[in-house]
PDB file of C-alpha atoms in Angstrom:
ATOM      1  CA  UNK A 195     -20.758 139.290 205.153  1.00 66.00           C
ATOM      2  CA  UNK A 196     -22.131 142.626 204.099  1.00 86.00           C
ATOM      3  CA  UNK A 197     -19.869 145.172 203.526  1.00 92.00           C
ATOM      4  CA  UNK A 198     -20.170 149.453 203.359  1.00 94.00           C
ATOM      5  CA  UNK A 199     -18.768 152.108 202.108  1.00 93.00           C
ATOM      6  CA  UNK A 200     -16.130 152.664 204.835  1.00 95.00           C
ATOM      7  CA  UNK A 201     -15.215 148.697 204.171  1.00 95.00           C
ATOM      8  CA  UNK A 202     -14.763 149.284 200.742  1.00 93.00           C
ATOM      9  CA  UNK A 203     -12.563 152.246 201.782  1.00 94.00           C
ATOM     10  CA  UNK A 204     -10.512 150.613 204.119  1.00 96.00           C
ATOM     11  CA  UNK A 205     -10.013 147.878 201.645  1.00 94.00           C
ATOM     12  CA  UNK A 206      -9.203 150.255 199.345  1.00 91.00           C
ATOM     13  CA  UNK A 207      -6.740 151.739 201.502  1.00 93.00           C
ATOM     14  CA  UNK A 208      -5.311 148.389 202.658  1.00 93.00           C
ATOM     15  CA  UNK A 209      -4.634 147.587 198.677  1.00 89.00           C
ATOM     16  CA  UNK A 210      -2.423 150.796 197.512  1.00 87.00           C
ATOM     17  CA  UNK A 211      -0.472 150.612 201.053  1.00 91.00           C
ATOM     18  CA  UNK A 212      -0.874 147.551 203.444  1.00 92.00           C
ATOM     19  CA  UNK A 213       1.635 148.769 205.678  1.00 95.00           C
ATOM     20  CA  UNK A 214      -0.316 152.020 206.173  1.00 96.00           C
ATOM     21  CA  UNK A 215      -0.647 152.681 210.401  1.00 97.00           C
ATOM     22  CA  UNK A 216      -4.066 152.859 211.464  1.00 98.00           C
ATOM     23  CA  UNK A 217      -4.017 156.394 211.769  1.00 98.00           C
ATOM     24  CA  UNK A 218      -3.229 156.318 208.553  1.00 98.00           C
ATOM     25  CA  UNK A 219      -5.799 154.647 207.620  1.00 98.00           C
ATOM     26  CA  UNK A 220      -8.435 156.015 209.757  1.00 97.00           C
ATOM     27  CA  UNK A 221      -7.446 159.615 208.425  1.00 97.00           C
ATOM     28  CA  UNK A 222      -8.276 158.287 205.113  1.00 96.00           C
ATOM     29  CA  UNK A 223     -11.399 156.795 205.432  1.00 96.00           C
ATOM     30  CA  UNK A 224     -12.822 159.187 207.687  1.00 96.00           C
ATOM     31  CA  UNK A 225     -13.139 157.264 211.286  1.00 96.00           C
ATOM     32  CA  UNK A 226     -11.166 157.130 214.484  1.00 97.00           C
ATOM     33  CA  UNK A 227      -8.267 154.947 214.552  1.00 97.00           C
ATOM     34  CA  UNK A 228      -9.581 152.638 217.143  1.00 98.00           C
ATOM     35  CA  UNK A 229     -12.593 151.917 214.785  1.00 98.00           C
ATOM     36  CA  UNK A 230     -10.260 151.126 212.075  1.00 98.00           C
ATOM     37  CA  UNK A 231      -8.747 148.464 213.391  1.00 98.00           C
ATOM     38  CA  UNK A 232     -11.442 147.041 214.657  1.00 98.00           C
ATOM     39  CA  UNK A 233     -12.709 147.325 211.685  1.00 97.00           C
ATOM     40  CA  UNK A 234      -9.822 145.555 209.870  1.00 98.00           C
ATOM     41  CA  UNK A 235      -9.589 143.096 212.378  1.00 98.00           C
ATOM     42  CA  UNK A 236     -13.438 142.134 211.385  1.00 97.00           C
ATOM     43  CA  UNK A 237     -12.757 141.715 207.699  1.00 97.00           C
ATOM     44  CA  UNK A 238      -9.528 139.527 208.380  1.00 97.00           C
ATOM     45  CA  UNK A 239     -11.686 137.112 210.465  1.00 97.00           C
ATOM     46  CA  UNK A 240     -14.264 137.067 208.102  1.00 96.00           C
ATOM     47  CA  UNK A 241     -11.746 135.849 205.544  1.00 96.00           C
ATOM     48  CA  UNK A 242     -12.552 138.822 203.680  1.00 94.00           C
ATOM     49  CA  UNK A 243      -8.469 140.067 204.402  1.00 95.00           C
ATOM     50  CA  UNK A 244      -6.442 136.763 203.835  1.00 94.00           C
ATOM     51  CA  UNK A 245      -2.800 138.485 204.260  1.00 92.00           C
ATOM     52  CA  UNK A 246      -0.854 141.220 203.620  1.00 91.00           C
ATOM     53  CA  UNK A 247       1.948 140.834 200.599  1.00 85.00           C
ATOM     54  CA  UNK A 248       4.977 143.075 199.286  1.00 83.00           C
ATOM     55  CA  UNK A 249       4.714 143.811 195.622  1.00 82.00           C
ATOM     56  CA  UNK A 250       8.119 142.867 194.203  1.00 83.00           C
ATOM     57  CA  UNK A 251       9.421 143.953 191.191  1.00 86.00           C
ATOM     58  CA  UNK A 252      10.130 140.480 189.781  1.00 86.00           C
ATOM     59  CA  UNK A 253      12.131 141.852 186.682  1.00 88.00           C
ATOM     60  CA  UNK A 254      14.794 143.761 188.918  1.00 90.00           C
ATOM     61  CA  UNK A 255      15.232 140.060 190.703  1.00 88.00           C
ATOM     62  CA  UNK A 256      16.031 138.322 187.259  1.00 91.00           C
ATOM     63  CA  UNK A 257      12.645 136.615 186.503  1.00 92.00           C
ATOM     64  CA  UNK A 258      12.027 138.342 183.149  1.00 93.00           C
ATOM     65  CA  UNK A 259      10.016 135.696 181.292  1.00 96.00           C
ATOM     66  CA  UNK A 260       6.567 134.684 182.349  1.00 95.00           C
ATOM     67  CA  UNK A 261       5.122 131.686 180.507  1.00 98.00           C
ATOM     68  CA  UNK A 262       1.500 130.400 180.184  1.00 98.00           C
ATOM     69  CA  UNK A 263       1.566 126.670 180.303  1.00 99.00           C
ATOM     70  CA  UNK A 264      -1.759 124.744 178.913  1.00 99.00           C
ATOM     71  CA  UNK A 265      -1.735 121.489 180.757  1.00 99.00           C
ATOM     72  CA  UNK A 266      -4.474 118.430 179.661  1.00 98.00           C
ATOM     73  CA  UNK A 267      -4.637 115.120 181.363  1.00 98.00           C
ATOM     74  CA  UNK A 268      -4.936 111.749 179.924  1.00 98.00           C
ATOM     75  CA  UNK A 269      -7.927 111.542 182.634  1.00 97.00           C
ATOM     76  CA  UNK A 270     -10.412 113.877 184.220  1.00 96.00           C
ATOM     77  CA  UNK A 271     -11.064 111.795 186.991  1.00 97.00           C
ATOM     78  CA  UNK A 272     -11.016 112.997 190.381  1.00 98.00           C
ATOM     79  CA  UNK A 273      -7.885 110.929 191.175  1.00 98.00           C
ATOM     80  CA  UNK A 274      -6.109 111.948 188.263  1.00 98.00           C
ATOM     81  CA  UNK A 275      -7.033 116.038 189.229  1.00 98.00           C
ATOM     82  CA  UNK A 276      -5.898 115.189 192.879  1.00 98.00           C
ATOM     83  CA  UNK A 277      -2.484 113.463 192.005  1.00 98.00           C
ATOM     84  CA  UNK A 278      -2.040 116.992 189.231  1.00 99.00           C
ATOM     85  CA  UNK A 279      -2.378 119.272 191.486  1.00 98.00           C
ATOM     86  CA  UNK A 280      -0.866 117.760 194.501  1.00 98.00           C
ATOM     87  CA  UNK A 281       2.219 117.325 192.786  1.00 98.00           C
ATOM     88  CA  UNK A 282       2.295 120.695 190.988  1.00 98.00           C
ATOM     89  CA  UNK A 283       1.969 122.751 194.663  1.00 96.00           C
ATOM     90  CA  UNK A 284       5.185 121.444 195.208  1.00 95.00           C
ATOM     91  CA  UNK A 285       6.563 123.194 191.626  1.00 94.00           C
ATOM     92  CA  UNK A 286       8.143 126.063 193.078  1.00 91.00           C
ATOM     93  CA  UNK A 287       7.978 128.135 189.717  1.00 92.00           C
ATOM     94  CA  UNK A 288       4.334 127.791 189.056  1.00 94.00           C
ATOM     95  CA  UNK A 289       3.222 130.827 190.755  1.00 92.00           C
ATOM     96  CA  UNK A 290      -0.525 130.538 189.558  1.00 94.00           C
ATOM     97  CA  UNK A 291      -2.504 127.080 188.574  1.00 98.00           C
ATOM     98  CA  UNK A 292      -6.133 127.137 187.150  1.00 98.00           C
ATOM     99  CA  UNK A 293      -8.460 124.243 186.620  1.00 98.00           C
ATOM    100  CA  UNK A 294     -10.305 125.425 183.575  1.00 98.00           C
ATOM    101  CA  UNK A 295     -13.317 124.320 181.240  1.00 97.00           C
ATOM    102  CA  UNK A 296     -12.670 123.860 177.924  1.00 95.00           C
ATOM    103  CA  UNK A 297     -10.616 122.083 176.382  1.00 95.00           C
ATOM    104  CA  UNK A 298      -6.944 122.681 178.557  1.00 98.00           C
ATOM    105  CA  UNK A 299      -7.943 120.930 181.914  1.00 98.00           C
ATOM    106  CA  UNK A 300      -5.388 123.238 183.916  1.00 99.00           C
ATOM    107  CA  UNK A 301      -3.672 127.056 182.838  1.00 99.00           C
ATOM    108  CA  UNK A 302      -0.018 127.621 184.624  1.00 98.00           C
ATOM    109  CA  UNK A 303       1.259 130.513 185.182  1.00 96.00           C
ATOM    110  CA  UNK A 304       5.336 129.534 185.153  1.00 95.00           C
ATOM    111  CA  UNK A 305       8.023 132.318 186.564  1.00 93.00           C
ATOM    112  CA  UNK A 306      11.301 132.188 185.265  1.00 94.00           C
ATOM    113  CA  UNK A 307      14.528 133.667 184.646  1.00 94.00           C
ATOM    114  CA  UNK A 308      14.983 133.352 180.844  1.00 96.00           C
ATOM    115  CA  UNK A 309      14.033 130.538 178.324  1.00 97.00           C
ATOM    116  CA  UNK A 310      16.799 128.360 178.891  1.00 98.00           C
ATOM    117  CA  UNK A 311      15.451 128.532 183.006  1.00 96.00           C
ATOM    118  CA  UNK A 312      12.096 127.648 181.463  1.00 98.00           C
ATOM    119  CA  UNK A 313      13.607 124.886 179.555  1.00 98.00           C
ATOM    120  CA  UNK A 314      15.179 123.161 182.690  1.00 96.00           C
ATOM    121  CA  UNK A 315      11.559 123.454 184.999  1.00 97.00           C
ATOM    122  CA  UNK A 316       9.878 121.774 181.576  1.00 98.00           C
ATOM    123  CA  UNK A 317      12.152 118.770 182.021  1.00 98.00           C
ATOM    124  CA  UNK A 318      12.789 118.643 185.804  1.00 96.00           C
ATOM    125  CA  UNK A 319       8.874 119.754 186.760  1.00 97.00           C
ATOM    126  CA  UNK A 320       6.710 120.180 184.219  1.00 98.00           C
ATOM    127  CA  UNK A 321       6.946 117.149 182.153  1.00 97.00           C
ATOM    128  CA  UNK A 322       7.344 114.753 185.558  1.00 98.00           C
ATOM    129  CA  UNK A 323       3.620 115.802 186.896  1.00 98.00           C
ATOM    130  CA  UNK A 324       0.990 112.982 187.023  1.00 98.00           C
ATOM    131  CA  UNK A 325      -1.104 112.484 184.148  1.00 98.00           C
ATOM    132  CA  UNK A 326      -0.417 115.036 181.924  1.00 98.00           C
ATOM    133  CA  UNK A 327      -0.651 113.835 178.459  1.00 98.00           C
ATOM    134  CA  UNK A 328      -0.199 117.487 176.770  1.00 98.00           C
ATOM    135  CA  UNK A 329       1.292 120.659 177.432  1.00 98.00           C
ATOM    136  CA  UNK A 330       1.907 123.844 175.513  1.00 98.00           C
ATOM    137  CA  UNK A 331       3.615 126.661 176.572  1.00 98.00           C
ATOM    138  CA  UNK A 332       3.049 130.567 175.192  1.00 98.00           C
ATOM    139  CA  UNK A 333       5.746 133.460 175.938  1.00 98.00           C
ATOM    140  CA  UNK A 334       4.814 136.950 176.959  1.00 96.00           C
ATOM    141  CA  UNK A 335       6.420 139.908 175.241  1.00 96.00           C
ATOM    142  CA  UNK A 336       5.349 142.160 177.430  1.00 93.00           C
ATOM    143  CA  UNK A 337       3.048 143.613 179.907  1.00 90.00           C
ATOM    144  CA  UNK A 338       0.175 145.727 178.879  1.00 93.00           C
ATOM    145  CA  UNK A 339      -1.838 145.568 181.888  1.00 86.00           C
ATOM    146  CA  UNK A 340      -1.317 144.659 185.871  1.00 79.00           C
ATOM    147  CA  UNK A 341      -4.065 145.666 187.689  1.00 69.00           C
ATOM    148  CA  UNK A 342      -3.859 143.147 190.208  1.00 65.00           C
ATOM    149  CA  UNK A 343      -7.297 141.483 191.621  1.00 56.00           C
ATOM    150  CA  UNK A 344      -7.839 143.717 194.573  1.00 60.00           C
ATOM    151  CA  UNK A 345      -8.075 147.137 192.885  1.00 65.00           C
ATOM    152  CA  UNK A 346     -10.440 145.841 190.144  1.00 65.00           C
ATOM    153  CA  UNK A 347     -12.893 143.935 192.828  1.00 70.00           C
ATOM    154  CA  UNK A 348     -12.397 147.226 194.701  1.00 73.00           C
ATOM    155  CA  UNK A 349     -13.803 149.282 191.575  1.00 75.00           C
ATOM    156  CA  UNK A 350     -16.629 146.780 191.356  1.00 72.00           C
ATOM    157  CA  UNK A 351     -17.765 146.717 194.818  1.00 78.00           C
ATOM    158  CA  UNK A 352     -17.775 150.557 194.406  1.00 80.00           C
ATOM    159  CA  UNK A 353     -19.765 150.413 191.342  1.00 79.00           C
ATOM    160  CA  UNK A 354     -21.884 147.346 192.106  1.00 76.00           C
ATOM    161  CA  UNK A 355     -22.060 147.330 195.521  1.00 72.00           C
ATOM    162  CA  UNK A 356     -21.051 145.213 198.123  1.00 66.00           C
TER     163      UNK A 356
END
């Protein structure tokens, strides 16, 4: 997998608009339409493009409290870690789950509608998954920052290079 310039474009591209024509795209990154989706075509086989996502405003659809949720289990064995996070892929309002060092074994990321929402998925979900023997939960106020992971790996590759 090496990528140029004109990947890191396209990428680029692909990241402030995905639905952006090839035409579009080409005009922006300076080749013929044809070569830009071939192009495109090359990075999603590569695994490089993994799928194309709208941004939603989650606010405006009622989910106005995000929660960080420090999980640790009463084991670290692989069995244990299996049975976590098979079980919490099927909790519909984790949106994010992180197996961390330290001394949290797992960092949630939990959507919901307002803290008496989050109070119901900490009985019905939370609190049922295997193994966990603690869990504590911060609120965000607010949102400083939301860069989003493509734009700041874009920046890199186009400081660092690919």
């Amino acid at each position: 997998m090496t990528l140029d310039r004109i990947d890191i474009a396209l990428l680029a591209a692909l990241s402030d608009d995905a639905r952006a024509s090839h035409v579009e795209l080409a005009e922006r990154v300076g080749l013929s339409s044809t070569a830009v989706a071939r192009r495109q075509k090359q990075l999603e086989d590569q695994g490089i493009i993994t799928g194309y996502q709208a941004a939603l405003g989650l606010r405006k659809l009622g989910f106005t409290t995000t929660v960080s949720v420090r999980i640790t289990l009463d084991s670290q064995s692989e069995a244990a870690l299996d049975a976590f996070e098979k079980a919490v892929k099927r909790c519909t309002s984790v949106v994010h789950c992180l197996l961390m060092s330290g001394s949290d074994d797992y960092l949630l990321t939990v959507l919901a509608r307002d803290i008496e929402d989050f109070e119901r998925i900490h009985k019905t979900q939370l609190s049922m998954l295997p193994r966990v023997a603690r869990i504590q939960s911060s609120f965000a106020l607010r949102e400083v920052v939301d860069r989003g992971a493509p734009p700041a790996v874009i920046e890199r590759l186009r400081k660092e290079g690919p």
